[in-house]
């Protein structure tokens, strides 16, 4: 491909005598440009179709990217979010300062990993999101924004809290049972010593844990 410029050629009397053409072979430049556009298009498609919420903000904290998974989790479309403040409109007020601090850190060229935030949904629900924040840079390596890649851990946190509640209930049940309950590990070191055993043996739980059962 040739990029061509044509200039009028004039004689001594000022009359047009012809045309001078100056050309530049831009075949390689065109190929490089097309390849860059293809890569950019592939990256945009990858972000949009990723099975994880991905969103980006500019240096002012305004949303510039909001992929399909973010739409699915939040209920807000890309059209509803782009140009809006991420922190002000979509983050629970308890987390706003910490999220802003993370964005500021990323905007200063530092990557931030595994921070948790609470995201508002369109239906006023709250979703727990675990995020990594990466600086987004321009053609001259200047920071132009932040890209955040997340994981919805709402259900995981709910199951964890339920497991903790069950474990606490079980521990209380063991400790208050009207029967002797004690536990040992494979080396016969005491790991459990309930209230009944403590009351009837005279040895308190904190005195015996870690000791050998045979010592009592």
Backbone as CSV, one residue per row, in Angstrom:
resi,resn,N_x,N_y,N_z,CA_x,CA_y,CA_z,C_x,C_y,C_z
1,UNK,0.849,-1.191,0.000,0.000,0.000,0.000,0.883,1.240,0.000
2,UNK,0.472,2.230,-0.772,1.246,3.455,-0.903,0.400,4.634,-0.424
3,UNK,0.979,5.421,0.466,0.356,6.675,0.881,0.903,7.759,-0.041
4,UNK,0.003,8.428,-0.761,0.436,9.295,-1.866,-0.011,10.737,-1.633
5,UNK,0.921,11.680,-1.841,0.627,13.108,-1.818,0.945,13.685,-3.192
6,UNK,0.051,14.471,-3.749,0.262,15.079,-5.067,0.341,16.592,-4.942
7,UNK,1.353,17.163,-5.568,1.562,18.612,-5.522,1.658,19.175,-6.937
8,UNK,1.016,20.274,-7.162,1.055,20.917,-8.485,2.460,21.427,-8.800
9,UNK,2.860,21.204,-10.053,4.154,21.720,-10.519,3.886,22.877,-11.481
10,UNK,4.558,23.987,-11.222,4.337,25.172,-12.030,5.628,25.637,-12.715
11,UNK,5.453,26.265,-13.856,6.590,26.800,-14.592,6.944,28.189,-14.104
12,UNK,7.927,28.846,-14.827,8.396,30.171,-14.437,7.302,31.215,-14.532
13,UNK,6.352,30.978,-15.441,5.262,31.934,-15.615,4.083,31.676,-14.676
14,UNK,4.241,30.679,-13.771,3.192,30.373,-12.810,2.141,29.431,-13.307
15,UNK,2.227,29.044,-14.559,1.237,28.120,-15.102,1.546,26.691,-14.689
16,UNK,0.493,25.896,-14.521,0.653,24.487,-14.140,1.302,23.733,-15.277
17,UNK,2.375,23.072,-14.952,3.081,22.293,-15.980,3.011,20.794,-15.700
18,UNK,2.516,20.437,-14.531,2.437,19.018,-14.214,2.148,18.786,-12.738
19,UNK,2.394,17.617,-12.325,2.135,17.212,-10.932,3.333,16.430,-10.425
20,UNK,3.700,16.682,-9.191,4.755,15.902,-8.532,4.081,15.029,-7.472
21,UNK,4.337,13.768,-7.562,3.780,12.837,-6.579,4.847,12.322,-5.631
22,UNK,4.556,12.335,-4.333,5.468,11.810,-3.315,4.745,10.676,-2.590
23,UNK,5.346,9.524,-2.612,4.690,8.358,-2.017,5.483,7.726,-0.880
24,UNK,4.780,6.970,-0.051,5.416,6.242,1.050,4.782,4.863,1.135
25,UNK,5.625,3.858,1.181,5.142,2.482,1.283,4.707,2.231,2.730
26,UNK,3.405,2.090,2.932,2.885,1.895,4.293,2.327,0.486,4.476
27,UNK,2.777,-0.439,3.626,2.262,-1.812,3.710,2.535,-2.419,5.077
28,UNK,3.793,-2.310,5.557,4.156,-2.895,6.846,3.448,-2.165,7.988
29,UNK,3.382,-0.820,7.861,2.700,-0.035,8.891,1.238,-0.422,8.986
30,UNK,0.607,-0.633,7.826,-0.797,-1.034,7.786,-0.988,-2.414,8.414
31,UNK,-0.045,-3.317,8.154,-0.121,-4.669,8.722,0.017,-4.615,10.240
32,UNK,0.955,-3.766,10.708,1.155,-3.633,12.158,-0.097,-3.056,12.810
33,UNK,-0.673,-2.030,12.172,-1.890,-1.403,12.695,-3.042,-2.390,12.750
34,UNK,-3.195,-3.182,11.695,-4.267,-4.183,11.658,-4.073,-5.233,12.739
35,UNK,-2.809,-5.630,12.975,-2.522,-6.621,14.014,-2.833,-6.052,15.392
36,UNK,-2.477,-4.788,15.617,-2.779,-4.153,16.901,-4.280,-4.047,17.119
37,UNK,-5.006,-3.718,16.059,-6.467,-3.625,16.161,-7.073,-4.993,16.452
38,UNK,-6.502,-6.043,15.841,-7.001,-7.404,16.074,-6.769,-7.808,17.522
39,UNK,-5.564,-7.506,18.048,-5.246,-7.845,19.435,-6.170,-7.086,20.390
40,UNK,-6.378,-5.793,20.104,-7.262,-4.979,20.946,-8.681,-5.520,20.926
41,UNK,-9.127,-5.968,19.744,-10.473,-6.513,19.607,-10.600,-7.832,20.371
42,UNK,-9.552,-8.677,20.271,-9.551,-9.950,20.997,-9.570,-9.705,22.502
43,UNK,-8.804,-8.718,22.955,-8.742,-8.413,24.382,-10.091,-7.896,24.885
44,UNK,-10.713,-7.029,24.087,-12.028,-6.491,24.469,-13.055,-7.608,24.563
45,UNK,-12.991,-8.569,23.624,-13.927,-9.697,23.638,-13.655,-10.603,24.829
46,UNK,-12.368,-10.804,25.136,-11.986,-11.645,26.273,-12.505,-11.048,27.579
47,UNK,-12.329,-9.739,27.743,-12.804,-9.057,28.942,-14.323,-9.166,29.053
48,UNK,-15.008,-8.918,27.951,-16.468,-8.880,27.987,-17.070,-10.250,28.274
49,UNK,-16.419,-11.324,27.785,-16.978,-12.669,27.921,-16.371,-13.466,29.073
50,UNK,-15.464,-12.851,29.828,-14.803,-13.561,30.927,-15.821,-14.004,31.973
51,UNK,-15.548,-15.157,32.583,-16.437,-15.688,33.613,-16.056,-15.130,34.987
52,UNK,-15.789,-13.840,35.023,-15.439,-13.141,36.255,-15.807,-11.677,36.057
53,UNK,-16.259,-11.013,37.105,-16.580,-9.583,36.958,-15.309,-8.774,36.708
54,UNK,-15.307,-8.005,35.631,-14.181,-7.138,35.299,-14.727,-5.741,35.033
55,UNK,-14.175,-4.761,35.711,-14.565,-3.388,35.432,-13.358,-2.479,35.557
56,UNK,-13.435,-1.350,34.868,-12.330,-0.411,34.874,-12.802,0.988,35.201
57,UNK,-11.876,1.794,35.730,-12.166,3.201,36.005,-11.037,4.053,35.450
58,UNK,-11.334,5.341,35.209,-10.294,6.257,34.777,-9.645,6.902,35.999
59,UNK,-8.799,7.894,35.791,-8.075,8.510,36.905,-8.993,9.278,37.862
60,UNK,-10.217,9.542,37.435,-11.186,10.236,38.293,-12.113,9.255,39.016
61,UNK,-11.892,7.968,38.775,-12.741,6.969,39.427,-14.045,6.712,38.713
62,UNK,-14.172,7.233,37.481,-15.396,7.015,36.705,-15.273,5.724,35.906
63,UNK,-16.344,4.956,35.853,-16.319,3.634,35.229,-16.140,3.756,33.715
64,UNK,-15.189,2.992,33.185,-14.920,2.972,31.744,-15.183,1.598,31.139
65,UNK,-15.221,0.566,31.987,-15.434,-0.802,31.508,-16.301,-1.537,32.507
66,UNK,-17.218,-2.396,31.974,-18.158,-3.127,32.846,-18.598,-4.347,32.053
67,UNK,-17.968,-5.495,32.321,-18.217,-6.641,31.445,-19.524,-7.375,31.767
68,UNK,-19.818,-8.410,30.987,-21.103,-9.104,31.104,-21.296,-9.746,32.476
69,UNK,-20.214,-10.277,33.052,-20.329,-10.897,34.374,-20.645,-9.855,35.429
70,UNK,-20.085,-8.665,35.283,-20.408,-7.570,36.203,-21.873,-7.186,36.063
71,UNK,-22.366,-7.205,34.822,-23.791,-6.933,34.572,-24.649,-7.996,35.252
72,UNK,-24.246,-9.268,35.089,-25.008,-10.386,35.659,-25.075,-10.299,37.182
73,UNK,-23.952,-9.975,37.816,-23.898,-9.930,39.274,-24.625,-8.716,39.833
74,UNK,-24.413,-7.558,39.198,-24.937,-6.309,39.743,-26.350,-5.976,39.283
75,UNK,-26.717,-6.450,38.085,-28.005,-6.077,37.520,-27.966,-4.766,36.761
76,UNK,-26.847,-4.044,36.851,-26.687,-2.785,36.123,-26.047,-3.053,34.764
77,UNK,-26.608,-2.478,33.711,-26.038,-2.643,32.378,-24.805,-1.751,32.223
78,UNK,-24.057,-2.035,31.179,-22.874,-1.220,30.895,-23.267,0.230,30.651
79,UNK,-24.380,0.432,29.942,-24.840,1.783,29.643,-25.196,2.558,30.919
80,UNK,-25.660,1.832,31.955,-26.047,2.481,33.203,-24.850,2.820,34.086
81,UNK,-23.721,2.156,33.861,-22.576,2.338,34.755,-21.466,3.210,34.183
82,UNK,-21.215,3.115,32.879,-20.098,3.858,32.283,-20.297,5.363,32.489
83,UNK,-19.243,6.000,33.005,-19.302,7.432,33.284,-19.723,7.761,34.707
84,UNK,-20.178,6.737,35.461,-20.581,6.940,36.854,-19.401,6.667,37.785
85,UNK,-19.438,7.247,38.974,-18.401,7.009,39.974,-18.587,5.620,40.587
86,UNK,-17.565,4.789,40.496,-17.641,3.437,41.061,-17.869,3.499,42.566
87,UNK,-17.060,4.280,43.251,-17.103,4.317,44.716,-18.410,4.917,45.224
88,UNK,-18.840,6.022,44.634,-20.025,6.731,45.126,-21.324,5.983,44.864
89,UNK,-21.443,5.380,43.678,-22.737,4.823,43.281,-22.881,3.310,43.478
90,UNK,-21.777,2.585,43.584,-21.906,1.120,43.564,-21.224,0.393,44.722
91,UNK,-20.548,1.116,45.593,-19.857,0.496,46.719,-20.560,0.848,48.019
92,UNK,-20.745,-0.153,48.888,-21.362,0.070,50.197,-20.544,1.109,50.958
93,UNK,-21.238,1.996,51.660,-20.566,3.119,52.313,-19.503,2.682,53.316
94,UNK,-19.666,1.501,53.907,-18.679,1.002,54.871,-17.324,0.775,54.195
95,UNK,-17.354,0.443,52.898,-16.131,0.090,52.186,-15.591,1.215,51.297
96,UNK,-16.272,2.349,51.255,-15.892,3.388,50.284,-14.475,3.915,50.487
97,UNK,-14.108,4.188,51.734,-12.764,4.715,51.995,-11.686,3.710,51.609
98,UNK,-11.895,2.451,51.969,-10.884,1.433,51.679,-10.776,1.165,50.189
99,UNK,-11.920,1.172,49.473,-11.890,0.965,48.028,-11.209,2.142,47.332
100,UNK,-11.501,3.356,47.787,-10.850,4.537,47.206,-9.348,4.477,47.441
101,UNK,-8.940,4.008,48.614,-7.510,3.882,48.920,-6.844,2.874,47.981
102,UNK,-7.543,1.785,47.680,-7.016,0.773,46.765,-6.879,1.344,45.354
103,UNK,-7.892,2.071,44.903,-7.834,2.692,43.575,-6.695,3.702,43.496
104,UNK,-6.518,4.489,44.553,-5.425,5.463,44.589,-4.073,4.767,44.520
105,UNK,-3.986,3.635,45.196,-2.737,2.870,45.182,-2.444,2.345,43.782
106,UNK,-3.481,1.818,43.124,-3.301,1.312,41.759,-2.977,2.444,40.791
107,UNK,-3.580,3.620,41.006,-3.315,4.771,40.144,-1.900,5.298,40.320
108,UNK,-1.238,4.884,41.406,0.165,5.259,41.609,1.100,4.152,41.134
109,UNK,0.582,3.306,40.230,1.365,2.246,39.549,1.655,1.029,40.424
110,UNK,0.869,0.821,41.459,1.048,-0.356,42.307,-0.121,-1.317,42.120
111,UNK,0.202,-2.585,41.901,-0.855,-3.593,41.802,-1.335,-3.964,43.200
112,UNK,-2.625,-4.187,43.324,-3.225,-4.537,44.621,-3.985,-5.846,44.452
113,UNK,-3.713,-6.809,45.322,-4.356,-8.114,45.188,-5.220,-8.480,46.383
114,UNK,-6.292,-9.197,46.095,-7.132,-9.829,47.109,-7.660,-8.867,48.173
115,UNK,-8.369,-7.842,47.731,-9.083,-7.016,48.700,-10.579,-7.232,48.490
116,UNK,-11.299,-7.193,49.593,-12.720,-7.532,49.569,-13.569,-6.278,49.687
117,UNK,-14.641,-6.220,48.902,-15.557,-5.100,48.973,-16.994,-5.598,48.866
118,UNK,-17.930,-4.731,49.219,-19.343,-5.058,49.123,-19.952,-4.202,48.023
119,UNK,-20.488,-4.860,47.014,-21.038,-4.177,45.843,-22.558,-4.134,45.921
120,UNK,-23.129,-2.964,45.625,-24.585,-2.836,45.557,-25.092,-3.403,44.237
121,UNK,-26.232,-4.083,44.273,-26.875,-4.534,43.050,-28.067,-3.617,42.757
122,UNK,-28.610,-3.760,41.571,-29.747,-2.925,41.171,-30.968,-3.198,42.030
123,UNK,-31.057,-4.421,42.556,-32.191,-4.797,43.407,-31.907,-4.546,44.884
124,UNK,-30.847,-3.744,45.147,-30.469,-3.341,46.512,-29.906,-4.483,47.345
125,UNK,-29.506,-5.571,46.693,-28.807,-6.641,47.401,-27.338,-6.246,47.539
126,UNK,-26.626,-6.996,48.378,-25.208,-6.734,48.567,-24.431,-7.998,48.208
127,UNK,-23.408,-7.839,47.370,-22.586,-8.965,46.947,-21.155,-8.750,47.420
128,UNK,-20.565,-9.809,47.975,-19.174,-9.753,48.419,-18.263,-10.082,47.232
129,UNK,-17.359,-9.161,46.893,-16.475,-9.335,45.747,-15.021,-9.287,46.209
130,UNK,-14.248,-10.286,45.791,-12.803,-10.304,46.044,-12.125,-9.818,44.772
131,UNK,-11.323,-8.746,44.880,-10.793,-8.090,43.689,-9.279,-7.996,43.668
132,UNK,-8.740,-7.962,42.435,-7.371,-7.555,42.178,-7.429,-6.298,41.315
133,UNK,-6.638,-5.302,41.655,-6.632,-4.040,40.914,-5.268,-3.839,40.254
134,UNK,-5.292,-3.545,38.952,-4.066,-3.370,38.175,-4.082,-2.022,37.469
135,UNK,-2.964,-1.286,37.507,-2.923,-0.011,36.783,-3.105,-0.234,35.276
136,UNK,-3.844,0.657,34.643,-4.002,0.621,33.194,-3.181,1.760,32.606
137,UNK,-2.324,1.444,31.632,-1.384,2.439,31.133,-1.628,2.783,29.674
138,UNK,-1.269,4.017,29.327,-1.449,4.514,27.976,-0.241,4.262,27.100
139,UNK,-0.250,4.870,25.924,0.799,4.642,24.933,2.168,5.085,25.418
140,UNK,2.215,6.076,26.293,3.481,6.587,26.802,3.774,6.069,28.209
141,UNK,3.158,4.945,28.559,3.366,4.263,29.840,2.833,5.052,31.040
142,UNK,1.984,6.047,30.767,1.385,6.799,31.857,0.124,6.070,32.337
143,UNK,-0.164,6.171,33.622,-1.348,5.526,34.185,-2.589,6.305,33.760
144,UNK,-3.514,5.600,33.113,-4.743,6.248,32.642,-5.980,5.705,33.352
145,UNK,-5.786,4.752,34.244,-6.924,4.195,34.964,-6.556,2.917,35.692
146,UNK,-7.578,2.187,36.104,-7.401,0.935,36.853,-8.345,-0.116,36.289
147,UNK,-7.840,-1.337,36.144,-8.674,-2.471,35.758,-8.798,-3.406,36.958
148,UNK,-10.026,-3.759,37.306,-10.286,-4.634,38.455,-10.878,-5.956,37.975
149,UNK,-10.283,-7.057,38.406,-10.778,-8.399,38.091,-11.203,-9.041,39.404
150,UNK,-12.440,-9.528,39.450,-12.962,-9.994,40.730,-13.519,-11.401,40.725
151,UNK,-13.962,-11.790,41.893,-14.627,-13.079,42.100,-15.765,-12.854,43.085
152,UNK,-16.953,-13.315,42.735,-18.109,-13.182,43.627,-18.005,-14.257,44.708
153,UNK,-17.750,-13.832,45.953,-17.570,-14.783,47.062,-18.729,-14.700,48.055
154,UNK,-19.855,-14.164,47.604,-21.017,-14.020,48.490,-21.457,-15.370,49.046
155,UNK,-21.656,-16.345,48.169,-22.106,-17.673,48.605,-21.043,-18.352,49.456
156,UNK,-19.772,-18.177,49.081,-18.672,-18.766,49.841,-18.656,-18.216,51.265
157,UNK,-18.812,-16.911,51.394,-18.841,-16.294,52.730,-20.042,-16.768,53.537
158,UNK,-21.184,-16.938,52.862,-22.386,-17.405,53.545,-22.186,-18.822,54.081
159,UNK,-21.585,-19.710,53.252,-21.322,-21.086,53.692,-20.289,-21.107,54.825
160,UNK,-19.291,-20.216,54.737,-18.266,-20.156,55.791,-18.885,-19.741,57.125
161,UNK,-19.741,-18.713,57.075,-20.398,-18.257,58.308,-21.297,-19.338,58.884
162,UNK,-21.981,-20.082,58.016,-22.842,-21.170,58.473,-22.016,-22.277,59.117
163,UNK,-20.864,-22.594,58.503,-19.985,-23.628,59.065,-19.444,-23.195,60.427
164,UNK,-19.114,-21.912,60.556,-18.629,-21.393,61.841,-19.724,-21.461,62.903
165,UNK,-20.967,-21.176,62.502,-22.081,-21.224,63.444,-22.315,-22.646,63.927
166,UNK,-22.277,-23.600,62.992,-22.475,-25.012,63.348,-21.363,-25.485,64.276
167,UNK,-20.116,-25.083,63.962,-18.977,-25.481,64.794,-19.100,-24.901,66.197
168,UNK,-19.582,-23.661,66.284,-19.767,-23.027,67.586,-20.877,-23.727,68.376
169,UNK,-21.967,-24.069,67.687,-23.065,-24.780,68.353,-22.606,-26.139,68.854
170,UNK,-21.827,-26.837,68.028,-21.337,-28.163,68.408,-20.399,-28.070,69.603
171,UNK,-19.533,-27.061,69.593,-18.599,-26.873,70.700,-19.346,-26.587,72.001
172,UNK,-20.399,-25.770,71.906,-21.195,-25.443,73.086,-21.955,-26.673,73.580
173,UNK,-22.449,-27.467,72.621,-23.169,-28.693,72.983,-22.252,-29.656,73.724
174,UNK,-21.034,-29.806,73.221,-20.062,-30.703,73.864,-19.729,-30.212,75.271
175,UNK,-19.499,-28.892,75.385,-19.040,-28.343,76.656,-20.111,-28.399,77.737
176,UNK,-21.388,-28.302,77.328,-22.471,-28.270,78.328,-23.178,-29.618,78.485
177,UNK,-22.708,-30.631,77.773,-23.361,-31.947,77.851,-23.297,-32.502,79.272
178,UNK,-24.356,-33.197,79.671,-24.424,-33.796,81.015,-23.826,-35.195,80.980
179,UNK,-22.614,-35.274,80.412,-21.907,-36.551,80.283,-20.434,-36.247,80.033
180,UNK,-19.540,-37.142,80.416,-18.112,-36.897,80.185,-17.775,-37.001,78.690
181,UNK,-17.185,-35.942,78.148,-16.733,-35.955,76.752,-15.319,-35.393,76.718
182,UNK,-14.408,-36.181,76.192,-13.040,-35.686,76.002,-12.499,-36.274,74.701
183,UNK,-11.494,-35.605,74.130,-10.907,-36.069,72.877,-9.403,-36.069,72.962
184,UNK,-8.795,-36.932,72.151,-7.331,-37.006,72.087,-6.906,-37.111,70.630
185,UNK,-5.640,-36.727,70.356,-5.107,-36.911,69.011,-4.445,-38.276,68.921
186,UNK,-3.752,-38.538,67.836,-3.173,-39.881,67.617,-2.069,-40.207,68.619
187,UNK,-1.520,-39.169,69.271,-0.464,-39.403,70.269,-1.003,-39.350,71.688
188,UNK,-2.331,-39.397,71.804,-3.016,-39.404,73.094,-2.903,-38.089,73.859
189,UNK,-2.631,-36.976,73.103,-2.664,-35.663,73.733,-4.108,-35.165,73.747
190,UNK,-4.514,-34.578,74.860,-5.901,-34.149,75.038,-6.217,-32.954,74.133
191,UNK,-7.316,-33.063,73.380,-7.757,-31.983,72.490,-9.122,-31.432,72.897
192,UNK,-9.868,-32.192,73.687,-11.197,-31.755,74.138,-11.417,-32.226,75.571
193,UNK,-12.103,-31.397,76.358,-12.295,-31.690,77.801,-13.496,-30.878,78.246
194,UNK,-14.659,-31.523,78.276,-15.866,-30.714,78.470,-16.110,-30.353,79.936
195,UNK,-17.175,-29.568,80.150,-17.469,-29.052,81.485,-17.709,-30.143,82.509
196,UNK,-18.396,-31.228,82.096,-18.691,-32.328,83.038,-17.404,-32.953,83.546
197,UNK,-16.452,-33.218,82.611,-15.171,-33.831,83.005,-14.396,-32.886,83.918
198,UNK,-14.396,-31.593,83.589,-13.675,-30.633,84.418,-14.242,-30.584,85.831
199,UNK,-15.568,-30.577,85.907,-16.224,-30.481,87.216,-15.944,-31.710,88.071
200,UNK,-15.989,-32.895,87.450,-15.867,-34.128,88.236,-14.434,-34.592,88.437
201,UNK,-13.502,-34.084,87.594,-12.099,-34.486,87.759,-11.323,-33.460,88.569
202,UNK,-11.819,-32.221,88.571,-11.084,-31.167,89.265,-10.031,-30.501,88.392
203,UNK,-9.826,-30.993,87.195,-8.851,-30.413,86.265,-9.587,-29.564,85.222
204,UNK,-9.214,-28.297,85.142,-9.850,-27.411,84.178,-9.313,-27.648,82.766
205,UNK,-10.121,-27.294,81.796,-9.784,-27.534,80.384,-8.448,-26.911,80.000
206,UNK,-8.214,-25.673,80.425,-6.971,-24.998,80.032,-5.746,-25.615,80.689
207,UNK,-5.969,-26.405,81.776,-4.845,-27.056,82.447,-4.433,-28.355,81.760
208,UNK,-5.367,-28.989,81.057,-5.088,-30.333,80.531,-4.841,-30.376,79.021
209,UNK,-5.349,-29.384,78.274,-5.198,-29.428,76.813,-3.728,-29.517,76.415
210,UNK,-3.424,-30.482,75.571,-2.047,-30.684,75.109,-1.274,-31.697,75.929
211,UNK,-1.798,-32.017,77.104,-1.134,-33.025,77.932,-1.608,-34.422,77.565
212,UNK,-0.871,-35.430,78.005,-1.248,-36.814,77.704,-2.381,-37.253,78.621
213,UNK,-3.333,-37.982,78.037,-4.479,-38.467,78.812,-4.022,-39.381,79.918
214,UNK,-2.953,-40.138,79.664,-2.462,-41.116,80.656,-1.917,-40.440,81.919
215,UNK,-1.691,-39.124,81.836,-1.206,-38.417,83.026,-2.330,-38.168,84.018
216,UNK,-3.598,-38.459,83.580,-4.731,-38.207,84.462,-5.512,-39.465,84.773
